[in-house]
Amino acid sequence: MALIVQKYGGTSVGDTERMKNVARRCIAAQKAGHDVVVVVSAMSGETNRLLKLVAQITDRPSEREQDVVVATGEQVSIGLVAMAIHAQRGKATSFMGHQVRILTDSTHAKARIKSIDGERIHAALKKKQIVVVAGFQGVDEAGNITTLGRGGSDTTAVALAAALKADACEIYTDVDGVYTTDPNVVPAARKLERISYEEMLELASVGAKVLQIRSVEFAMKYKVPLWVKSSFTQDPGTLVCEEDKSMEEVLVSGIAYDKNEAKITVWGVPDTPGVAAKVFGALDDKNIVVDLIVQNASKDGRTDLSFTVGKSDFVKASELVKKVAKSIKAEGVAVDDQIAKVSIVGVGMRNHSGVAARMFQILSKEGINIQMISTSEIKVSCVVHAKYTELAVRALHTAFGLDAVSASEATVSEAKALKGEKV
Ligand code: ADP
Ligand code: ASP
Ligand code: MG
């Protein structure tokens, strides 16, 4: 007998028929002899609908009150799923985040889980209940409702699996696993049987929304075996697990894109010590996360500083940076929200050189201009104009040998290309 945490995303609980399907699956897992904890998201579109209501009231919502509103989507789902289980003669109890004390910090809209009290869950499991927990939400020390950022139900599920020492965590979604890239953008994308925690972490951090990044961090830290599966099929899905030798042979395992960032450039910045600290210190004080940063070479004692922030922080960040720019006597600020970040990820990059150069060649062949570049040991990201996103992802997917049909042929040509041979 095992303890399994299953998570069903918005599409999987998108209507009441689908909730009945979820109920069937939970009951089947219990009948197979397992203790079952189910985490559910809001019905698809519901969180967006709630955010629109907020926007109709104000464009500067109190973050505390916004969390009060958006957390309701998951409350509806847990009640309905628990009742769907009852209707199929199963036993189930629903819990909101605060009822099982999913304790978070107080950073509304992107709170981080600090601890979970498993007592009530274990007590309910002992009584053979299926435990239905609301994803995405928690409570801070002061008792305020918090939410974990978009896609946060994944993190609720993995954090619960870690806290309860579950044997597996299964993320049920609308695709049947993790693919080489978003299968909804590139039809030739290939499903991966396994992917390492590290690669999945990079892919999630550069925009593959199939798993929220914090969920992969938890899985990696607590070694939770994490499956991504479809709630509509019996496909075994993709296992996110520890890296092994065979994974290193693949140069690029996945490609991701992110259209949710915007670029801010402070130009004519006096090139003196402490200037960057002032700009980024001010953003950090407001909990605004900065991603890519590029500083140009200085000319006549002045330089340009460009960086990206999430689109949800864009207005706040732009206003703040305009103020700081005045105080440091910069010449001006330019903003651009028509950008996309396209990234290639693979542990094989550790042992192969020339992968970044190859990526730049592929983009240049398509006439795509690169605005910013960032690299890590297993990732290369390029910021390009948003209109080129799909073109860039498809071109890279084919050139790096990831297309489903011609995978092996392309891998050979890619190896040749890297060695400078004609293909
Ligand atoms: P859920 O509501 O179940 O949490 P999400 O929409 O958050 O589902 O995540 C699933 C979506 O992630 C897929 O429909 C797909 O478009 C997208 N996606 C992006 N990159 C990948 C990838 N590499 N593999 C699979 N799906 C991906
Ligand atoms: N309902 C939340 C969202 O739409 C959380 C989730 O679905 O994971 O972002
Ligand atoms: Mg999701």
Coordinates of C-alpha atoms and ligand atoms in Angstrom, one line a residue:
M1 CA 0.0 0.0 0.0
A2 CA 1.3 3.4 -0.9
L3 CA 0.4 7.0 -0.2
I4 CA -0.2 8.9 -3.5
V5 CA -0.8 12.5 -4.0
Q6 CA -2.7 13.3 -7.3
K7 CA -3.1 16.8 -8.6
Y8 CA -5.8 17.7 -11.2
G9 CA -5.3 20.9 -13.1
G10 CA -7.9 23.4 -14.4
T11 CA -8.9 21.5 -17.6
S12 CA -9.2 18.2 -15.7
V13 CA -11.8 19.8 -13.5
G14 CA -13.1 22.1 -16.2
D15 CA -16.8 21.0 -15.9
T16 CA -18.8 18.7 -13.7
E17 CA -18.5 15.7 -16.1
R18 CA -14.7 16.0 -15.8
M19 CA -15.0 16.3 -12.0
K20 CA -16.9 13.0 -12.1
N21 CA -14.0 11.5 -14.1
V22 CA -11.5 12.8 -11.5
A23 CA -13.7 11.2 -8.8
R24 CA -13.6 7.8 -10.7
R25 CA -9.8 8.0 -10.9
C26 CA -9.3 8.8 -7.2
I27 CA -11.6 6.0 -6.2
A28 CA -9.8 3.6 -8.6
A29 CA -6.5 4.5 -6.9
Q30 CA -8.0 3.9 -3.5
K31 CA -9.5 0.6 -4.6
A32 CA -6.0 -0.4 -5.8
G33 CA -5.0 -0.2 -2.2
H34 CA -3.6 3.2 -1.8
D35 CA -4.1 6.2 0.5
V36 CA -5.1 9.0 -1.8
V37 CA -4.7 12.8 -1.3
V38 CA -6.0 14.8 -4.2
V39 CA -5.1 18.4 -4.9
V40 CA -7.4 20.4 -7.3
S41 CA -7.1 23.6 -9.2
A42 CA -9.8 26.1 -10.0
M43 CA -12.0 25.2 -13.0
S44 CA -10.2 26.2 -16.2
G45 CA -10.6 30.0 -16.8
E46 CA -11.9 30.6 -13.3
T47 CA -8.7 32.2 -11.9
N48 CA -8.5 34.5 -15.0
R49 CA -12.2 35.4 -14.5
L50 CA -11.6 36.3 -10.9
L51 CA -8.6 38.4 -11.8
K52 CA -10.7 40.3 -14.4
L53 CA -13.3 41.1 -11.7
V54 CA -10.5 42.5 -9.6
A55 CA -9.3 44.6 -12.6
Q56 CA -12.8 46.0 -13.1
I57 CA -12.7 47.4 -9.6
T58 CA -9.2 48.8 -9.5
D59 CA -5.9 48.7 -11.4
R60 CA -4.1 48.9 -8.0
P61 CA -5.6 46.1 -6.0
S62 CA -4.6 45.4 -2.4
E63 CA -2.6 42.2 -2.8
R64 CA -4.2 40.8 0.4
E65 CA -7.7 41.3 -0.9
Q66 CA -6.8 40.0 -4.4
D67 CA -5.7 36.8 -2.8
V68 CA -9.0 36.6 -0.9
V69 CA -10.8 36.7 -4.2
V70 CA -8.6 34.5 -6.4
A71 CA -8.3 31.7 -3.8
T72 CA -12.1 31.1 -4.1
G73 CA -11.7 29.2 -7.4
E74 CA -10.1 26.3 -5.7
Q75 CA -12.7 26.3 -2.9
V76 CA -15.5 25.6 -5.4
S77 CA -13.5 22.7 -7.0
I78 CA -12.7 20.9 -3.8
G79 CA -16.3 20.9 -2.6
L80 CA -17.6 19.7 -6.0
V81 CA -14.9 17.0 -6.4
A82 CA -15.6 15.7 -2.8
M83 CA -19.3 15.5 -3.6
A84 CA -18.6 13.8 -6.9
I85 CA -16.7 11.1 -4.9
H86 CA -19.6 10.8 -2.5
A87 CA -22.0 10.4 -5.5
Q88 CA -19.9 7.4 -6.5
R89 CA -20.1 5.9 -3.1
G90 CA -16.6 6.9 -2.0
K91 CA -15.6 8.7 1.1
A92 CA -14.0 12.1 0.8
T93 CA -13.4 15.3 2.9
S94 CA -12.3 18.6 1.4
F95 CA -9.8 21.0 3.0
M96 CA -8.9 24.6 2.3
G97 CA -5.2 25.5 2.5
H98 CA -5.6 27.1 6.0
Q99 CA -7.5 24.0 7.3
V100 CA -4.5 21.8 6.8
R101 CA -2.3 24.7 7.8
I102 CA -0.3 25.2 4.5
L103 CA 1.8 27.9 6.2
T104 CA 3.4 30.4 3.8
D105 CA 5.3 33.7 4.0
S106 CA 3.3 36.9 3.5
T107 CA 4.3 37.7 -0.1
H108 CA 0.8 37.8 -1.5
A109 CA 0.3 36.5 -5.0
K110 CA 3.6 34.6 -4.9
A111 CA 3.8 33.3 -1.4
R112 CA 6.3 30.5 -0.6
I113 CA 5.2 27.4 1.5
K114 CA 7.1 27.2 4.8
S115 CA 5.4 24.1 6.4
I116 CA 2.4 21.9 6.2
D117 CA 0.7 20.3 9.2
G118 CA -0.2 16.7 8.1
E119 CA -2.2 15.8 11.2
R120 CA -5.7 16.4 9.9
I121 CA -4.8 14.7 6.6
H122 CA -3.4 11.6 8.3
A123 CA -6.5 11.4 10.5
A124 CA -8.8 11.5 7.5
L125 CA -6.7 8.9 5.6
K126 CA -6.9 6.6 8.6
K127 CA -10.7 6.7 8.3
K128 CA -10.3 5.7 4.6
Q129 CA -11.3 9.1 3.4
I130 CA -10.0 10.5 0.1
V131 CA -8.5 13.8 1.1
V132 CA -9.3 16.7 -1.3
V133 CA -7.1 19.7 -0.8
A134 CA -7.3 23.1 -2.4
G135 CA -4.3 23.9 -4.5
F136 CA -2.7 27.3 -5.0
Q137 CA -3.6 28.7 -1.5
G138 CA -2.1 28.9 2.0
V139 CA -2.2 31.0 5.1
D140 CA 0.4 33.2 6.6
E141 CA 1.4 33.4 10.3
A142 CA -1.1 36.3 10.9
G143 CA -4.0 34.2 9.4
N144 CA -4.2 36.0 6.0
I145 CA -5.1 34.0 3.0
T146 CA -2.2 33.8 0.5
T147 CA -1.7 32.4 -3.0
L148 CA 1.4 30.7 -4.5
G149 CA 1.6 32.3 -8.0
R150 CA 0.0 31.2 -11.3
G151 CA 0.2 27.4 -11.7
G152 CA 0.7 27.1 -7.9
S153 CA -1.5 24.0 -7.4
D154 CA 1.5 21.9 -8.7
T155 CA 3.5 23.3 -5.8
T156 CA 0.8 22.5 -3.3
A157 CA 0.8 18.9 -4.6
V158 CA 4.5 18.3 -4.5
A159 CA 4.9 20.1 -1.1
L160 CA 2.1 17.9 0.3
A161 CA 3.8 14.8 -1.1
A162 CA 7.1 15.8 0.5
A163 CA 5.4 16.7 3.9
L164 CA 3.4 13.5 4.0
K165 CA 6.4 11.4 2.7
A166 CA 4.2 10.2 -0.1
D167 CA 5.4 7.4 -2.4
A168 CA 4.6 9.3 -5.5
C169 CA 3.1 12.6 -6.8
E170 CA 1.1 12.4 -10.0
I171 CA 0.3 15.7 -11.8
Y172 CA -2.7 15.1 -14.1
T173 CA -3.0 17.7 -16.9
D174 CA -4.3 18.2 -20.4
V175 CA -1.2 16.7 -22.1
D176 CA 0.1 13.2 -21.4
G177 CA 3.5 14.1 -20.2
V178 CA 6.5 16.5 -20.5
Y179 CA 7.4 17.0 -24.2
T180 CA 10.5 18.3 -25.9
T181 CA 8.6 21.6 -26.2
D182 CA 5.0 22.8 -25.8
P183 CA 3.1 20.3 -28.0
N184 CA 0.4 22.9 -28.5
V185 CA 2.9 25.1 -30.4
V186 CA 5.0 22.4 -32.1
P187 CA 3.0 19.5 -33.3
A188 CA 6.2 17.5 -33.9
A189 CA 7.1 17.7 -30.2
R190 CA 8.1 14.4 -28.7
K191 CA 7.0 13.0 -25.3
L192 CA 9.8 12.2 -22.9
E193 CA 9.7 9.0 -20.9
R194 CA 11.9 10.6 -18.3
I195 CA 13.5 13.9 -17.6
S196 CA 16.0 14.9 -14.8
Y197 CA 14.9 17.2 -12.0
E198 CA 17.5 19.7 -13.1
E199 CA 16.4 19.9 -16.7
M200 CA 12.8 20.1 -15.7
L201 CA 13.7 22.9 -13.2
E202 CA 15.4 24.9 -16.0
L203 CA 12.5 24.3 -18.5
A204 CA 10.0 25.4 -15.9
S205 CA 12.1 28.5 -15.0
V206 CA 12.3 29.5 -18.7
G207 CA 8.6 29.2 -19.3
A208 CA 7.4 25.5 -19.7
K209 CA 4.3 26.0 -17.7
V210 CA 3.5 22.2 -17.5
L211 CA 4.9 22.4 -14.0
Q212 CA 5.4 25.4 -11.8
I213 CA 9.0 25.9 -11.0
R214 CA 8.6 25.8 -7.2
S215 CA 7.0 22.3 -7.5
V216 CA 10.1 21.0 -9.2
E217 CA 12.4 22.6 -6.6
F218 CA 10.4 20.8 -3.9
A219 CA 10.5 17.5 -5.8
M220 CA 14.3 17.8 -6.3
K221 CA 15.0 18.8 -2.7
Y222 CA 12.9 16.1 -1.2
K223 CA 13.4 13.5 -3.9
V224 CA 9.7 13.1 -4.6
P225 CA 9.1 10.8 -7.6
L226 CA 7.1 13.1 -9.8
W227 CA 4.9 11.9 -12.7
V228 CA 3.2 14.1 -15.3
K229 CA 0.2 12.4 -16.9
S230 CA -3.0 13.0 -18.7
S231 CA -6.3 12.8 -16.8
F232 CA -8.0 11.7 -20.0
T233 CA -5.9 8.6 -20.9
Q234 CA -4.1 5.7 -19.2
D235 CA -0.7 6.7 -20.6
P236 CA 2.1 6.2 -18.1
G237 CA 3.3 9.8 -18.7
T238 CA 6.7 11.3 -17.9
L239 CA 8.8 10.6 -14.8
V240 CA 10.7 13.5 -13.4
C241 CA 13.6 11.9 -11.6
E242 CA 17.4 11.9 -10.7
E243 CA 19.7 12.3 -13.7
D244 CA 21.5 9.2 -15.1
K245 CA 24.3 8.7 -17.6
S246 CA 22.0 8.2 -20.6
M247 CA 20.5 11.7 -20.2
E248 CA 23.9 13.3 -20.7
E249 CA 24.1 11.9 -24.2
V250 CA 21.3 14.2 -25.4
L251 CA 22.5 17.7 -26.2
V252 CA 19.3 19.5 -26.0
S253 CA 16.4 17.8 -24.2
G254 CA 13.8 20.6 -24.4
I255 CA 12.9 24.0 -25.7
A256 CA 10.8 26.6 -23.9
Y257 CA 9.5 30.1 -24.5
D258 CA 8.2 32.8 -22.2
K259 CA 6.1 35.7 -23.4
N260 CA 5.4 36.9 -19.9
E261 CA 8.4 39.2 -19.5
A262 CA 9.0 42.8 -20.5
K263 CA 12.2 44.7 -21.0
I264 CA 13.2 47.9 -19.3
T265 CA 16.2 49.9 -20.5
V266 CA 17.8 52.7 -18.5
W267 CA 20.0 54.6 -20.9
G268 CA 22.7 57.1 -20.4
V269 CA 23.5 55.8 -16.9
P270 CA 26.5 57.4 -15.2
D271 CA 29.1 54.6 -15.1
T272 CA 29.9 54.9 -11.4
P273 CA 29.9 52.4 -8.6
G274 CA 26.6 51.8 -6.8
V275 CA 24.3 52.7 -9.7
A276 CA 23.2 49.1 -10.4
A277 CA 22.7 48.5 -6.7
K278 CA 20.3 51.5 -6.5
V279 CA 18.2 50.3 -9.5
F280 CA 18.0 46.6 -8.5
G281 CA 17.8 47.4 -4.8
A282 CA 14.7 49.5 -5.3
L283 CA 13.1 46.6 -7.3
D284 CA 14.1 44.1 -4.7
D285 CA 12.5 46.2 -2.0
K286 CA 9.2 45.8 -3.8
N287 CA 9.7 42.0 -4.3
I288 CA 10.0 42.5 -8.0
V289 CA 12.1 39.6 -9.5
V290 CA 14.5 40.6 -12.2
D291 CA 15.5 38.0 -14.8
L292 CA 18.0 38.8 -17.5
I293 CA 20.4 41.8 -17.1
V294 CA 22.6 43.3 -19.8
Q295 CA 24.9 46.3 -19.3
N296 CA 26.5 47.8 -22.4
A297 CA 30.2 48.8 -22.6
S298 CA 30.6 52.3 -21.2
K299 CA 31.0 55.3 -23.7
D300 CA 31.9 58.8 -22.5
G301 CA 31.4 57.7 -18.9
R302 CA 27.8 56.6 -19.6
T303 CA 26.3 53.1 -20.1
D304 CA 22.9 51.5 -20.9
L305 CA 21.3 49.0 -18.5
S306 CA 18.6 46.6 -19.8
F307 CA 16.8 44.0 -17.8
T308 CA 13.6 42.0 -17.9
V309 CA 10.8 41.6 -15.3
G310 CA 7.6 39.6 -15.3
K311 CA 4.7 41.4 -17.1
S312 CA 2.6 41.4 -14.0
D313 CA 5.3 43.6 -12.3
F314 CA 5.9 45.7 -15.4
V315 CA 3.8 48.8 -14.6
K316 CA 5.1 48.9 -11.0
A317 CA 8.7 48.3 -12.1
S318 CA 8.6 50.9 -14.8
E319 CA 7.3 53.6 -12.5
L320 CA 9.9 52.7 -9.9
V321 CA 12.8 52.7 -12.3
K322 CA 11.7 56.0 -13.8
K323 CA 12.0 57.5 -10.3
V324 CA 15.4 55.9 -9.6
A325 CA 16.7 56.9 -13.1
K326 CA 16.0 60.6 -12.2
S327 CA 17.8 60.2 -8.8
I328 CA 20.9 58.7 -10.5
K329 CA 20.8 61.2 -13.3
A330 CA 20.3 58.7 -16.1
E331 CA 19.2 60.2 -19.4
G332 CA 16.0 58.2 -19.8
V333 CA 14.0 55.0 -19.6
A334 CA 12.7 52.9 -22.5
V335 CA 10.1 50.1 -22.0
D336 CA 9.2 47.2 -24.3
D337 CA 6.6 44.5 -23.6
Q338 CA 6.8 42.9 -27.1
I339 CA 9.5 40.5 -26.2
A340 CA 9.8 36.7 -25.8
K341 CA 12.5 34.6 -24.2
V342 CA 13.4 31.4 -26.1
S343 CA 15.5 28.8 -24.3
I344 CA 17.2 25.5 -25.0
V345 CA 17.9 23.1 -22.1
G346 CA 19.9 19.9 -21.7
V347 CA 22.4 18.4 -19.2
G348 CA 24.4 17.2 -22.3
M349 CA 25.6 20.8 -22.7
R350 CA 27.9 20.4 -19.8
N351 CA 30.2 18.2 -21.9
H352 CA 29.7 19.8 -25.3
S353 CA 30.9 23.2 -26.5
G354 CA 29.4 25.2 -29.3
V355 CA 25.8 24.7 -28.4
A356 CA 25.1 28.4 -27.8
A357 CA 26.8 29.4 -31.1
R358 CA 24.7 26.8 -32.9
M359 CA 21.6 28.3 -31.4
F360 CA 22.6 31.8 -32.6
Q361 CA 23.3 30.5 -36.1
I362 CA 19.8 28.8 -36.3
L363 CA 18.1 32.1 -35.2
S364 CA 20.1 34.2 -37.6
K365 CA 19.3 31.9 -40.5
E366 CA 15.6 32.6 -39.8
G367 CA 16.4 36.4 -39.7
I368 CA 15.7 36.7 -36.0
N369 CA 17.6 39.4 -34.2
I370 CA 18.8 38.5 -30.7
Q371 CA 18.3 41.3 -28.1
M372 CA 19.6 39.7 -25.0
I373 CA 21.4 36.4 -24.1
S374 CA 21.8 34.5 -20.9
T375 CA 23.4 31.1 -20.2
S376 CA 23.7 28.6 -17.4
E377 CA 25.6 25.3 -17.3
I378 CA 22.6 23.5 -19.0
K379 CA 20.7 26.3 -20.6
V380 CA 20.9 29.1 -23.2
S381 CA 18.2 31.8 -23.4
C382 CA 17.8 34.5 -26.1
V383 CA 15.4 37.4 -25.9
V384 CA 13.8 38.1 -29.3
H385 CA 10.8 40.1 -30.6
A386 CA 7.6 38.4 -29.5
K387 CA 6.4 38.0 -33.1
Y388 CA 9.2 35.5 -33.7
T389 CA 8.4 33.2 -30.8
E390 CA 6.8 30.3 -32.6
L391 CA 9.2 30.5 -35.6
A392 CA 12.2 30.4 -33.2
V393 CA 10.9 27.5 -31.2
R394 CA 10.1 25.4 -34.3
A395 CA 13.4 26.2 -36.0
L396 CA 15.4 25.2 -32.9
H397 CA 13.3 22.1 -32.3
T398 CA 14.0 20.8 -35.8
A399 CA 17.7 21.9 -35.9
F400 CA 18.5 20.3 -32.6
G401 CA 17.0 17.0 -33.7
L402 CA 13.9 16.9 -31.5
D403 CA 11.2 16.5 -34.1
A404 CA 9.3 13.3 -33.5
V405 CA 9.7 11.9 -37.0
S406 CA 13.3 12.5 -37.9
A407 CA 14.8 12.4 -34.4
S408 CA 17.7 10.0 -35.1
E409 CA 18.6 11.5 -38.5
A410 CA 18.6 15.0 -37.1
T411 CA 20.7 14.0 -34.1
V412 CA 23.4 12.7 -36.5
S413 CA 23.3 16.0 -38.6
E414 CA 23.4 18.0 -35.4
A415 CA 26.5 16.2 -34.2
K416 CA 28.1 16.8 -37.6
A417 CA 27.1 20.5 -37.5
L418 CA 28.7 20.9 -34.1
K419 CA 31.9 19.4 -35.4
G420 CA 31.8 21.8 -38.3
E421 CA 31.1 19.1 -40.8
K422 CA 28.8 19.7 -43.8
V423 CA 25.3 18.3 -43.4
Ligands
ADP1 P1 -3.0 22.5 -15.7 O1 -4.2 23.5 -15.8 O2 -3.3 21.1 -15.7 O3 -2.1 22.9 -14.6 P2 -1.3 23.9 -17.5 O4 -2.0 24.6 -18.6 O5 -0.8 24.7 -16.4 O6 -2.2 22.7 -17.1 O7 0.0 23.1 -18.1 C1 -0.2 22.2 -19.2 C2 0.2 22.9 -20.5 O8 1.6 23.2 -20.5 C3 0.0 22.1 -21.8 O9 -1.3 22.2 -22.2 C4 1.1 22.7 -22.7 O10 0.5 23.7 -23.6 C5 2.0 23.5 -21.8 N1 3.4 23.1 -22.0 C6 4.4 24.0 -22.1 N2 5.6 23.3 -22.3 C7 5.3 22.0 -22.3 C8 6.1 20.8 -22.4 N3 7.5 20.9 -22.6 N4 5.5 19.6 -22.3 C9 4.2 19.5 -22.1 N5 3.4 20.6 -21.9 C10 3.9 21.8 -22.0
ASP2 N1 -5.8 28.3 -10.3 C1 -4.5 28.7 -10.3 C2 -4.1 29.3 -11.6 O1 -4.9 29.3 -12.6 C3 -3.5 27.7 -9.8 C4 -3.3 26.5 -10.7 O2 -4.2 26.2 -11.6 O3 -2.4 25.8 -10.6 O4 -3.0 29.8 -11.8
MG3 MG -0.6 24.4 -14.4

